[in-house]
XYZ file of C-alpha atoms in Angstrom:
759
model
C 3.893 49.762 -79.007
C 4.595 52.022 -76.137
C 4.572 55.628 -77.407
C 6.971 58.378 -76.543
C 4.379 59.946 -74.176
C 3.864 56.599 -72.467
C 7.582 55.867 -71.910
C 7.693 59.466 -70.084
C 4.787 59.467 -68.158
C 5.805 55.995 -66.709
C 9.218 57.172 -65.829
C 7.849 60.556 -64.345
C 5.546 58.622 -62.180
C 8.227 56.207 -61.062
C 10.407 59.018 -60.512
C 7.653 60.718 -58.009
C 7.244 57.317 -56.514
C 3.442 57.081 -57.018
C 1.473 54.153 -58.058
C -1.253 54.656 -60.815
C -3.814 54.872 -58.014
C -1.941 57.515 -56.442
C -1.561 59.361 -59.389
C -5.019 59.082 -60.357
C -6.299 60.129 -56.910
C -3.937 63.390 -57.152
C -4.874 64.239 -60.713
C -8.647 63.011 -61.174
C -7.604 61.092 -63.931
C -9.025 57.589 -63.920
C -6.335 54.849 -63.166
C -7.598 53.030 -66.499
C -6.886 55.963 -68.407
C -3.375 56.506 -66.973
C -2.481 52.817 -67.797
C -3.663 53.174 -71.375
C -1.609 55.994 -71.630
C 1.603 54.272 -70.273
C 0.866 51.090 -72.439
C 0.566 53.283 -75.657
C -3.084 52.663 -76.320
C -3.895 56.433 -75.570
C -1.039 58.098 -77.376
C -2.009 61.902 -77.321
C -4.184 62.782 -74.790
C -5.820 66.136 -74.499
C -4.238 69.272 -73.088
C -6.205 69.739 -69.851
C -5.583 65.869 -69.140
C -1.738 66.657 -69.502
C -1.827 69.662 -67.225
C -3.690 67.620 -64.523
C -1.036 64.910 -64.647
C 1.507 67.330 -64.547
C 0.143 69.231 -61.664
C -0.399 65.891 -59.586
C 3.565 65.109 -60.724
C 4.548 68.569 -59.276
C 6.847 68.918 -62.602
C 9.057 71.852 -63.082
C 8.768 73.863 -66.426
C 11.182 71.994 -68.345
C 9.681 68.373 -67.542
C 5.968 69.860 -68.183
C 7.087 70.933 -71.614
C 8.748 67.673 -72.427
C 5.459 66.004 -71.507
C 3.033 68.241 -73.414
C 5.132 68.115 -76.344
C 5.153 64.111 -76.306
C 1.348 64.062 -76.118
C 1.143 66.527 -79.169
C 3.524 64.091 -81.006
C 0.894 61.349 -80.315
C -1.880 63.317 -82.181
C -0.063 64.763 -85.088
C -2.414 67.307 -87.019
C -2.355 70.220 -89.104
C -3.019 73.706 -87.410
C -6.395 73.982 -88.871
C -8.467 73.634 -92.311
C -7.749 75.783 -95.216
C -9.869 78.882 -95.402
C -13.318 77.606 -96.805
C -12.574 74.127 -95.789
C -15.726 73.061 -93.815
C -15.369 76.337 -91.657
C -18.502 78.107 -90.233
C -19.969 80.397 -92.468
C -20.500 83.999 -91.380
C -23.250 84.349 -88.933
C -26.087 86.644 -88.809
C -24.806 89.825 -86.819
C -28.178 90.896 -85.862
C -29.653 87.198 -84.882
C -32.844 87.447 -82.795
C -34.809 84.916 -80.704
C -34.843 81.176 -80.638
C -33.636 81.471 -76.889
C -35.374 78.093 -75.900
C -33.652 76.271 -78.522
C -30.320 77.780 -78.062
C -30.468 76.806 -74.355
C -31.284 73.413 -75.204
C -28.459 73.059 -77.729
C -26.115 74.174 -74.713
C -27.546 71.656 -72.358
C -26.917 68.701 -74.895
C -23.530 70.046 -75.647
C -22.626 70.256 -71.910
C -23.830 66.543 -71.860
C -21.462 65.461 -74.530
C -19.143 62.555 -73.598
C -22.033 60.577 -72.097
C -22.302 57.160 -73.357
C -23.502 58.133 -76.894
C -22.810 61.494 -79.223
C -25.173 64.020 -78.865
C -27.317 64.602 -82.168
C -29.934 67.577 -82.677
C -31.881 67.901 -85.682
C -33.431 71.043 -86.461
C -36.125 70.594 -88.875
C -38.878 72.868 -90.659
C -39.820 74.419 -93.794
C -37.632 76.803 -95.883
C -37.115 80.324 -94.572
C -37.627 79.432 -90.874
C -33.666 80.028 -90.095
C -32.526 76.481 -89.764
C -29.132 77.589 -90.831
C -28.911 80.654 -89.202
C -29.754 78.877 -85.714
C -27.202 76.055 -86.361
C -24.518 78.626 -87.078
C -25.382 80.979 -84.382
C -25.285 78.050 -81.745
C -22.077 76.885 -83.312
C -20.501 79.952 -82.656
C -21.635 80.383 -79.286
C -20.670 76.743 -77.858
C -16.826 77.549 -79.142
C -15.993 77.052 -75.421
C -17.207 73.534 -75.020
C -15.467 72.350 -78.523
C -11.930 73.182 -78.106
C -10.998 70.884 -80.842
C -12.847 72.745 -83.607
C -16.212 73.341 -85.228
C -16.970 72.182 -88.772
C -19.643 73.087 -91.172
C -20.848 71.456 -94.405
C -23.614 71.924 -96.497
C -25.223 68.842 -97.919
C -27.370 70.523 -100.431
C -30.344 68.542 -99.838
C -32.407 70.689 -101.986
C -30.318 70.177 -105.289
C -31.229 67.665 -107.968
C -28.136 65.904 -106.891
C -27.254 66.160 -103.214
C -23.773 65.751 -101.875
C -22.857 62.088 -101.672
C -21.655 60.748 -98.274
C -18.472 59.510 -99.682
C -17.455 63.103 -101.006
C -18.958 64.673 -97.775
C -16.760 62.202 -95.882
C -13.627 63.429 -97.764
C -14.388 66.973 -97.149
C -14.964 66.601 -93.368
C -11.741 64.377 -93.057
C -9.426 67.029 -95.028
C -10.982 69.660 -92.711
C -9.938 67.441 -89.910
C -6.514 67.252 -91.065
C -6.065 64.035 -93.004
C -4.058 64.499 -96.173
C -5.845 63.730 -99.241
C -3.553 60.853 -100.188
C -4.620 59.295 -97.125
C -8.292 59.377 -97.310
C -9.491 55.781 -97.993
C -11.160 54.789 -101.039
C -13.871 52.494 -99.691
C -16.854 54.148 -98.069
C -17.035 52.069 -94.892
C -13.070 52.539 -94.401
C -13.574 56.287 -94.994
C -16.471 56.325 -92.359
C -14.381 54.336 -90.087
C -11.570 56.653 -90.170
C -13.894 59.382 -89.588
C -15.409 58.262 -86.631
C -11.919 57.045 -85.092
C -10.995 60.798 -85.770
C -13.720 62.154 -83.814
C -13.588 59.471 -80.898
C -10.553 61.434 -79.894
C -11.632 64.718 -80.408
C -14.264 67.075 -78.862
C -15.645 68.870 -82.107
C -18.775 70.147 -83.329
C -20.128 69.003 -86.749
C -22.887 71.219 -88.274
C -24.553 69.224 -91.194
C -26.686 71.676 -92.936
C -29.625 71.122 -95.596
C -29.535 67.093 -95.276
C -31.730 65.498 -97.856
C -32.576 62.179 -95.941
C -31.371 59.916 -93.131
C -29.271 57.975 -95.266
C -27.042 60.965 -96.489
C -26.408 62.056 -92.705
C -26.060 58.748 -90.919
C -22.420 57.843 -91.946
C -21.529 61.617 -91.046
C -22.708 61.613 -87.562
C -20.011 61.473 -84.823
C -19.598 58.265 -82.700
C -19.833 57.632 -78.919
C -17.378 60.349 -77.455
C -17.345 63.904 -76.334
C -18.441 65.135 -80.078
C -21.891 66.714 -81.122
C -23.800 67.134 -84.296
C -26.245 69.680 -85.245
C -28.307 68.564 -88.282
C -30.671 70.734 -90.346
C -33.285 69.659 -92.933
C -36.683 70.397 -94.320
C -37.494 66.868 -93.412
C -38.032 65.527 -89.819
C -35.318 62.733 -90.314
C -37.504 60.535 -88.044
C -35.595 57.619 -89.175
C -32.306 58.607 -87.400
C -31.849 56.860 -84.159
C -31.052 58.283 -80.908
C -31.276 61.925 -81.780
C -32.727 65.061 -80.026
C -35.598 66.457 -82.835
C -35.931 70.180 -82.484
C -39.074 71.295 -85.049
C -38.585 74.783 -85.810
C -41.512 77.070 -85.572
C -42.098 80.552 -86.933
C -40.792 83.171 -84.209
C -43.101 84.602 -81.911
C -44.588 87.873 -82.234
C -42.327 89.426 -79.731
C -39.199 87.866 -81.495
C -40.397 89.121 -84.982
C -40.840 92.556 -83.597
C -37.480 92.333 -82.210
C -35.727 91.465 -85.324
C -37.593 93.919 -87.369
C -36.607 96.790 -84.556
C -32.845 95.415 -84.991
C -32.873 95.633 -88.654
C -34.072 99.050 -89.051
C -32.908 100.554 -85.946
C -34.450 102.030 -82.657
C -35.371 105.549 -83.763
C -37.524 104.509 -86.822
C -39.210 101.787 -84.955
C -39.906 103.512 -81.837
C -41.983 106.025 -83.476
C -44.427 103.553 -85.196
C -44.717 100.357 -82.793
C -48.013 99.912 -84.418
C -46.903 99.458 -87.849
C -44.068 97.490 -86.875
C -46.309 94.802 -85.534
C -48.522 94.880 -88.222
C -45.336 94.174 -90.502
C -44.513 91.236 -88.091
C -47.919 89.874 -88.795
C -48.229 90.273 -92.609
C -44.581 88.635 -92.855
C -46.183 85.479 -90.992
C -43.247 85.397 -88.526
C -40.914 83.799 -90.992
C -37.505 84.894 -90.471
C -36.702 85.185 -93.845
C -39.508 86.923 -95.128
C -39.281 89.280 -91.984
C -35.457 89.927 -92.984
C -36.331 90.835 -96.850
C -39.108 93.161 -95.112
C -37.047 94.791 -92.792
C -34.188 95.220 -95.636
C -36.969 96.706 -97.809
C -37.872 99.442 -95.186
C -34.254 100.185 -94.383
C -33.792 100.875 -98.076
C -36.461 103.108 -98.172
C -35.650 105.768 -95.187
C -38.444 107.885 -96.130
C -41.081 105.264 -95.530
C -42.550 104.320 -92.106
C -43.255 100.864 -91.045
C -47.025 101.515 -91.527
C -46.577 102.861 -95.074
C -44.790 99.659 -96.156
C -47.556 97.397 -94.174
C -50.082 99.180 -96.260
C -48.206 98.098 -99.608
C -47.979 94.543 -98.045
C -52.001 94.822 -97.438
C -52.512 95.258 -101.373
C -50.950 91.934 -101.667
C -52.993 90.057 -98.450
C -54.339 87.269 -100.306
C -50.624 85.920 -100.861
C -49.086 87.014 -97.881
C -51.987 85.221 -95.826
C -50.297 81.797 -96.852
C -46.737 83.166 -96.001
C -46.507 81.143 -92.749
C -47.260 77.695 -94.713
C -46.326 78.111 -98.466
C -43.430 79.151 -100.598
C -45.726 81.042 -103.044
C -46.211 83.958 -100.580
C -42.766 84.172 -99.632
C -42.036 85.047 -103.267
C -44.226 87.684 -103.163
C -41.912 89.077 -100.170
C -38.855 88.431 -102.409
C -40.658 90.425 -105.219
C -40.682 93.675 -103.140
C -37.065 93.538 -103.007
C -36.520 92.708 -106.911
C -38.482 95.491 -107.614
C -36.113 97.846 -105.808
C -32.938 96.359 -108.064
C -31.177 98.173 -110.812
C -31.872 96.915 -114.549
C -28.360 95.090 -114.521
C -28.700 93.587 -111.087
C -32.407 92.134 -111.983
C -30.748 90.775 -115.301
C -27.949 89.176 -112.932
C -30.622 87.632 -110.581
C -32.713 86.124 -113.277
C -29.385 84.705 -114.936
C -27.697 83.175 -111.826
C -30.712 80.997 -111.736
C -28.914 78.886 -114.522
C -25.916 78.266 -112.429
C -25.750 74.594 -111.674
C -23.285 74.907 -108.689
C -24.337 75.965 -105.327
C -22.353 79.112 -105.093
C -20.582 80.993 -107.776
C -18.159 83.981 -108.389
C -17.592 87.327 -110.004
C -16.340 85.791 -113.445
C -19.347 83.125 -113.860
C -21.761 85.902 -113.271
C -20.280 88.237 -115.772
C -20.471 85.504 -118.525
C -23.932 84.662 -117.792
C -25.025 88.374 -117.798
C -22.859 89.711 -120.428
C -21.419 92.252 -118.255
C -17.921 93.529 -117.341
C -16.341 92.054 -114.117
C -16.709 95.578 -112.222
C -20.445 95.735 -113.164
C -21.244 92.148 -112.327
C -19.403 92.711 -108.975
C -21.516 95.526 -108.215
C -24.647 93.926 -109.221
C -23.552 90.933 -106.718
C -23.217 93.164 -103.837
C -26.285 95.086 -104.913
C -28.112 91.593 -104.380
C -26.622 90.641 -101.155
C -27.428 94.142 -99.761
C -30.982 93.594 -100.655
C -30.815 89.877 -99.094
C -31.315 87.871 -102.301
C -27.853 86.622 -102.394
C -25.688 85.290 -99.519
C -21.791 85.878 -99.299
C -20.542 83.146 -97.107
C -16.977 83.423 -98.337
C -15.059 86.462 -99.703
C -15.806 86.617 -103.394
C -18.349 83.763 -103.378
C -22.160 83.922 -103.667
C -25.106 81.665 -103.140
C -28.758 81.582 -103.198
C -31.170 80.799 -100.430
C -33.074 77.692 -101.966
C -36.386 79.543 -101.995
C -34.566 82.769 -103.478
C -33.330 80.150 -106.199
C -36.768 79.135 -106.964
C -37.901 82.846 -107.274
C -35.217 83.447 -109.377
C -36.078 80.817 -111.866
C -39.692 81.758 -112.212
C -38.586 85.379 -112.986
C -36.346 84.211 -115.689
C -38.985 82.013 -117.101
C -41.265 84.924 -117.056
C -39.203 87.662 -118.334
C -37.030 86.020 -120.783
C -37.223 83.969 -123.962
C -36.300 80.403 -124.242
C -33.806 81.469 -126.916
C -32.317 83.928 -124.675
C -31.985 81.600 -121.718
C -30.492 78.767 -123.857
C -27.804 81.277 -125.368
C -27.059 82.134 -122.023
C -26.740 78.796 -120.622
C -24.823 77.539 -123.852
C -22.280 80.677 -123.173
C -21.608 79.687 -119.505
C -21.209 76.077 -120.291
C -18.813 76.783 -123.206
C -16.632 78.955 -121.094
C -16.449 76.811 -118.132
C -15.372 73.840 -120.538
C -12.749 75.997 -122.119
C -11.369 77.250 -118.809
C -11.471 73.940 -117.310
C -9.256 72.165 -120.253
C -6.902 75.148 -120.052
C -6.619 74.504 -116.054
C -6.206 70.984 -116.491
C -3.462 70.999 -118.969
C -1.298 73.016 -116.258
C -0.499 69.411 -115.208
C -0.122 67.530 -118.446
C 3.059 66.891 -119.968
C 3.736 68.945 -122.948
C 1.280 71.766 -122.359
C 1.731 73.934 -118.932
C 0.559 77.330 -118.742
C -2.015 78.729 -121.008
C -1.154 80.508 -124.324
C 0.243 84.083 -123.727
C -2.607 86.826 -123.343
C -5.248 84.443 -122.631
C -7.222 85.783 -119.363
C -10.871 85.129 -119.990
C -11.940 86.581 -116.670
C -9.763 84.383 -114.890
C -6.033 84.086 -114.336
C -4.031 80.789 -114.413
C -0.627 81.776 -114.146
C 0.350 79.041 -111.980
C -0.362 75.203 -110.863
C -1.741 76.631 -107.699
C -4.341 79.002 -109.516
C -5.235 76.281 -111.745
C -5.962 73.679 -109.050
C -7.640 76.201 -107.078
C -9.991 77.180 -109.914
C -10.748 73.573 -110.728
C -11.764 72.684 -107.099
C -13.708 75.833 -106.706
C -15.872 75.472 -109.550
C -15.647 71.644 -109.954
C -19.432 71.437 -109.633
C -19.800 74.039 -112.437
C -17.529 72.536 -115.031
C -18.820 69.147 -114.238
C -22.345 69.959 -114.733
C -21.310 71.662 -118.264
C -19.654 68.444 -118.935
C -22.814 66.366 -118.354
C -24.693 68.930 -120.478
C -22.255 68.028 -123.418
C -22.592 64.480 -123.067
C -26.197 64.619 -123.199
C -26.070 67.101 -126.323
C -23.823 64.418 -128.208
C -20.912 66.771 -128.297
C -18.616 63.742 -128.074
C -15.358 65.523 -129.015
C -15.646 68.299 -126.256
C -16.131 65.643 -123.711
C -13.085 63.482 -124.866
C -11.009 66.657 -124.812
C -12.089 67.995 -121.242
C -11.346 64.496 -119.779
C -8.050 64.204 -121.189
C -6.981 67.514 -119.933
C -7.573 66.211 -116.526
C -5.776 62.871 -116.987
C -2.799 64.126 -114.681
C -4.566 66.416 -112.306
C -6.898 63.785 -111.124
C -3.961 62.482 -109.202
C -3.746 65.643 -107.697
C -7.455 65.685 -106.311
C -8.001 61.619 -106.523
C -10.829 61.599 -103.884
C -12.877 64.524 -105.254
C -15.466 61.592 -106.067
C -16.582 62.068 -109.662
C -13.497 60.614 -111.701
C -15.316 57.569 -112.582
C -18.268 59.561 -113.839
C -16.222 61.700 -116.230
C -14.088 58.960 -117.436
C -17.343 56.869 -118.007
C -18.354 59.795 -119.978
C -15.287 60.288 -122.189
C -14.791 56.634 -122.779
C -18.724 56.382 -124.049
C -18.068 59.497 -125.972
C -15.223 57.836 -127.939
C -17.200 54.797 -128.271
C -19.848 57.022 -129.941
C -17.383 58.520 -132.302
C -16.189 54.810 -133.398
C -12.851 55.954 -132.113
C -11.319 52.677 -130.707
C -7.870 54.270 -129.800
C -9.505 57.048 -127.717
C -11.905 54.531 -126.262
C -9.049 52.430 -125.000
C -7.072 55.402 -123.546
C -10.053 56.736 -121.704
C -10.945 53.453 -120.416
C -7.586 53.141 -118.618
C -8.200 56.327 -117.234
C -11.718 54.865 -115.978
C -9.776 51.821 -114.554
C -7.497 53.960 -112.463
C -10.758 55.768 -111.163
C -12.503 52.589 -110.139
C -9.327 51.050 -108.634
C -7.689 54.028 -106.699
C -10.647 56.392 -106.363
C -13.502 53.874 -105.237
C -11.951 50.629 -104.680
C -13.844 48.640 -107.441
C -11.179 46.398 -108.294
C -13.044 43.912 -110.503
C -14.542 46.617 -112.706
C -11.403 48.409 -112.786
C -9.739 45.355 -114.054
C -12.228 44.559 -116.470
C -12.165 48.172 -118.060
C -8.352 47.886 -118.623
C -8.555 44.457 -120.445
C -11.161 46.008 -122.664
C -8.662 48.596 -123.342
C -5.892 46.202 -124.212
C -8.278 44.710 -126.616
C -9.111 47.927 -128.129
C -5.527 49.365 -128.565
C -4.404 46.000 -130.177
C -7.547 46.238 -132.515
C -6.277 49.687 -133.171
C -2.975 48.366 -133.789
C -1.431 50.976 -131.118
C 1.383 49.759 -129.071
C 1.978 52.272 -126.968
C -1.317 52.201 -125.582
C -1.415 48.624 -125.417
C 1.371 49.072 -122.750
C -0.484 51.556 -120.563
C -3.535 49.408 -120.418
C -1.598 46.438 -119.397
C -0.042 48.750 -116.652
C -3.623 49.665 -115.544
C -4.373 45.920 -115.613
C -1.393 45.276 -113.342
C -2.291 48.246 -111.166
C -5.754 46.913 -110.562
C -4.528 43.621 -109.293
C -1.322 44.281 -107.690
C -2.696 44.100 -103.850
C -4.076 40.671 -104.746
C -1.719 38.163 -103.276
C -3.232 35.591 -105.033
C -2.382 37.373 -108.419
C 1.059 38.530 -108.104
C 2.605 36.627 -110.883
C -0.442 37.756 -113.047
C 0.324 41.446 -112.215
C 4.319 40.947 -112.759
C 3.525 39.264 -116.174
C 1.118 42.287 -117.461
C 4.119 44.868 -115.987
C 6.622 43.225 -118.028
C 4.809 43.220 -121.228
C 3.657 46.568 -120.457
C 7.405 47.740 -119.899
C 8.386 46.392 -123.461
C 5.584 47.898 -125.089
C 6.077 51.064 -123.768
C 10.038 51.094 -124.554
C 9.250 49.882 -128.004
C 7.047 52.921 -128.551
C 9.210 55.216 -126.807
C 7.130 56.323 -124.418
C 9.441 57.671 -121.627
C 6.693 58.749 -119.478
C 5.165 55.771 -119.240
C 8.091 53.313 -119.320
C 9.399 54.338 -115.909
C 6.062 53.825 -114.128
C 5.921 50.275 -115.459
C 9.497 49.483 -114.381
C 9.210 51.209 -111.045
C 6.135 49.056 -110.377
C 8.086 45.790 -111.462
C 10.384 46.492 -108.357
C 7.501 46.661 -106.324
C 5.825 43.308 -107.257
C 9.234 41.531 -107.021
C 9.358 42.689 -103.604
C 5.809 41.647 -102.707
C 6.754 38.091 -104.004
C 9.954 38.224 -101.714
C 12.203 37.974 -104.791
C 14.583 40.134 -103.128
C 17.718 39.335 -105.334
C 15.800 39.592 -108.212
C 14.650 42.821 -107.497
C 18.070 44.371 -106.626
C 19.135 43.027 -110.316
C 16.215 44.544 -111.822
C 16.853 47.906 -110.054
C 20.257 47.813 -111.063
C 19.814 47.341 -114.771
C 17.092 49.943 -114.541
C 19.157 52.632 -113.106
C 21.783 52.125 -115.785
C 19.001 52.606 -118.385
C 17.754 56.037 -116.859
C 21.435 57.492 -116.027
C 22.281 56.516 -119.913
C 23.014 59.979 -121.473
C 20.894 58.319 -124.807
C 18.326 57.834 -122.579
C 16.094 61.154 -123.070
C 12.828 61.520 -121.487
C 11.641 64.239 -119.358
C 14.474 65.635 -116.906
C 12.031 65.697 -113.881
C 10.553 62.512 -114.622
C 13.875 60.745 -114.949
C 15.205 62.499 -111.902
C 12.170 61.013 -109.956
C 12.524 57.841 -111.353
C 15.998 57.497 -110.129
C 15.257 58.341 -106.797
C 12.370 56.148 -106.344
C 14.444 53.319 -107.824
C 17.179 54.101 -105.302
C 14.742 54.174 -102.483
C 13.161 50.800 -103.456
C 16.741 49.233 -103.891
C 17.701 50.554 -100.385
C 14.325 48.859 -99.119
C 15.500 45.620 -100.702
C 18.968 46.016 -99.157
C 17.494 46.442 -95.720
C 15.121 43.356 -96.045
C 18.573 41.671 -97.303
C 20.126 42.807 -94.196
C 23.024 44.417 -96.334
C 23.168 47.559 -94.321
C 26.120 49.334 -95.835
C 24.729 49.150 -99.221
C 21.245 50.206 -98.291
C 22.694 53.385 -96.351
C 24.676 54.173 -99.697
C 22.018 54.099 -102.345
C 19.526 55.903 -99.815
C 22.344 58.577 -99.679
C 21.954 58.802 -103.472
C 18.004 58.732 -103.507
C 17.718 61.731 -101.232
C 18.668 64.537 -103.447
C 16.454 63.106 -106.453
C 13.699 62.742 -104.080
C 14.011 66.053 -102.375
C 13.821 67.670 -105.749
C 10.321 66.243 -106.086
C 9.109 66.822 -102.566
C 6.243 63.884 -102.356
C 6.412 63.821 -98.531
C 5.269 60.098 -98.399
C 8.245 58.761 -100.238
C 10.588 61.130 -98.559
C 9.708 60.456 -95.235
C 9.818 56.793 -95.791
C 13.313 57.017 -97.286
C 14.655 58.937 -94.256
C 12.994 56.173 -92.000
C 14.680 53.429 -94.040
C 18.247 55.322 -93.971
C 17.786 55.815 -90.241
C 17.160 52.306 -89.684
C 19.991 51.277 -91.427
C 22.469 53.778 -89.618
C 21.070 52.181 -86.376
C 21.736 48.902 -87.484
C 25.508 49.910 -88.157
C 25.657 51.678 -84.826
C 25.900 55.341 -86.336
C 23.953 56.468 -83.407
C 24.023 60.142 -83.714
C 23.521 59.887 -87.541
C 20.638 57.724 -87.045
C 19.165 60.029 -84.374
C 19.238 63.002 -86.772
C 17.760 60.988 -89.749
C 14.722 59.748 -87.841
C 14.088 63.000 -86.408
C 13.654 64.354 -90.039
C 11.860 61.168 -90.908
C 9.266 61.810 -88.000
C 8.944 65.341 -89.009
C 7.956 64.668 -92.570
C 5.821 61.899 -91.745
C 3.958 63.761 -89.191
C 3.301 66.342 -91.762
C 1.884 63.579 -94.430
C -0.465 62.258 -91.618
C 1.388 58.744 -91.630
C 0.543 58.485 -87.742
C 1.367 54.576 -87.337
C 4.790 55.113 -88.979
C 5.352 58.249 -86.896
C 4.573 56.134 -83.978
C 7.088 53.400 -84.886
C 9.805 56.109 -85.575
C 9.060 57.469 -82.093
C 9.762 54.036 -80.790
C 12.902 53.460 -82.675
C 14.409 56.917 -81.223
C 13.303 55.983 -77.900
C 15.248 52.693 -78.389
C 18.642 54.182 -79.459
C 21.533 53.685 -77.017
C 22.177 56.452 -74.249
C 19.291 58.564 -74.419
C 16.206 56.348 -73.745
C 13.869 58.298 -71.483
C 16.481 61.210 -70.827
C 14.677 64.407 -69.680
C 15.618 68.083 -69.902
C 17.929 68.856 -67.297
C 18.143 65.154 -66.031
C 21.290 63.239 -65.031
């Protein structure tokens, strides 16, 4: 299908009386590439290509703008990732040295686009500055990657490194893919990621990689992109990459870094002391920075005086270049300078399971007021014992976390550690339940006056907290499961039932509902086990594409609900079973049978939240079976039920159900070529759907209306409606449907190919 850009480019070339070869010679763009653009194979070329074509065609301002806008429409994407969404962390302002490595990385970046993607692996032991080098390089290569630079910490030193599925999801969202458009299957997700990068000149920084299989799905394909990968391992199993093993700094570079940290005035008067400090630090950047910060925090000391103190620990510092233990001695120098409160905070934060944390969790762990916790965190950042990559978020360097754990074991009893951990986990799960209930019918906001160090005054705040602290509360849930706190596990998972739809591709819903269904089984509660097996079925099918397992979980839920004598949850379990198989063409009749039984049971149980979902899915199933007249009959009967004043139910759910039913009815009328009836019911649907703006449904409703208006020759109404459909669907990331809408707009009478100012 030819794109709007392709139609426009061909018209402009023909108006200029140029052949493909002549336009290629004038613009420097290959004739093959121009042909691909005109035929719609390349729908959204980059700005520099469009500018070259516009210059060669000698376009005036209006026509140049039209061509540029058409190219932009062919590559719809948001303006950029939200703060913290794979953006580069703050770089080191006084970065010093690594000139050879930076030069090599620039040469590789300049070659990007040659037959294979350029991948550089930066490897070496902890504390060598791998992350600092990668981030610094990314900052200074901005001119070569106009389509963005993205950063992701793979957490290779954690007990559970980041799974590639979750990493792909985060990168796709950063690249502009809406969460509801991210594929559930790992291969499809990786394929979508590669397809996006093939069309863009992006730099991906993959930091702290655990092993080759974690990194491999995240590497860019052939094209103009580049990846910088850091790891403590050499990652020798990665094919076709440029390895950059990182060594300690040279003596000159180390002295230069120390001079930058402490200032020229102090360093210039004691060059010998500075050189000695560089030697005692083993030229390891992390240790050098800690020593420099230590010297900076003691303005009365000279470099030689600090070197004398380090000499007292010479036996350990000699191993600094090759071992972590001696680095701990350097950490100890800063630890000794902390206030008592900051020392306590530092030790207790070793109990935090998440890679980063905020003030509230710190206050809970250390039993301090938030202001005191905030001051302690900033003190730790100042002395180099914590990093603050984003505003109000903090994290350890891997080696510093190990040192903090050692200090915790050394200075606090097992009982004190256990109490602090339990206090943290209880708080995390309490907040998680209240945040999740924002999305549960019948709950909403927390009880009046509740704060507990965080505010959850809106769904947005609740969602932000659940996502930001996801790793932390999930680990607390795992801990509760290990300790046999079954009721707590079920309660937390229940509170996530509706929220899980909002964050579908997080990557952990299967585990959560496995834990909760297992907890219910351990309690001997058949009904709760049935409920949570239903949730598990949803997670298996929609989050991970594991259809057979999802169906099995749903059918087990049916049996348990029957054994418990619960009609309502038999209906829900049948609904989950239908959802599991509804995409299997060979099993559409089975799915329809499940759905009809589900709807009847939910109606008998008076479940006015589940009943609409079953009835709406019946419409979809009938449409897939091609039983359109039956679909129309079913939809009209269902509308009568929903509009009956005696129906009751949640007004918002009822309103949305009416909108979706009218939308589906309109789609059936379209297939039956009953254009006027389609127009009438979609016009009725739009106000209901607009009150509950789910972009995908609303965009498709406008598209269907535009098609029906076109069929009845209501051209101007069709044009306006299709333009609105394009706007909504572009924002939702529906690129294929957007291309179809663009073609339909181009095919409307009278204005095909018209340009601003043309006759």
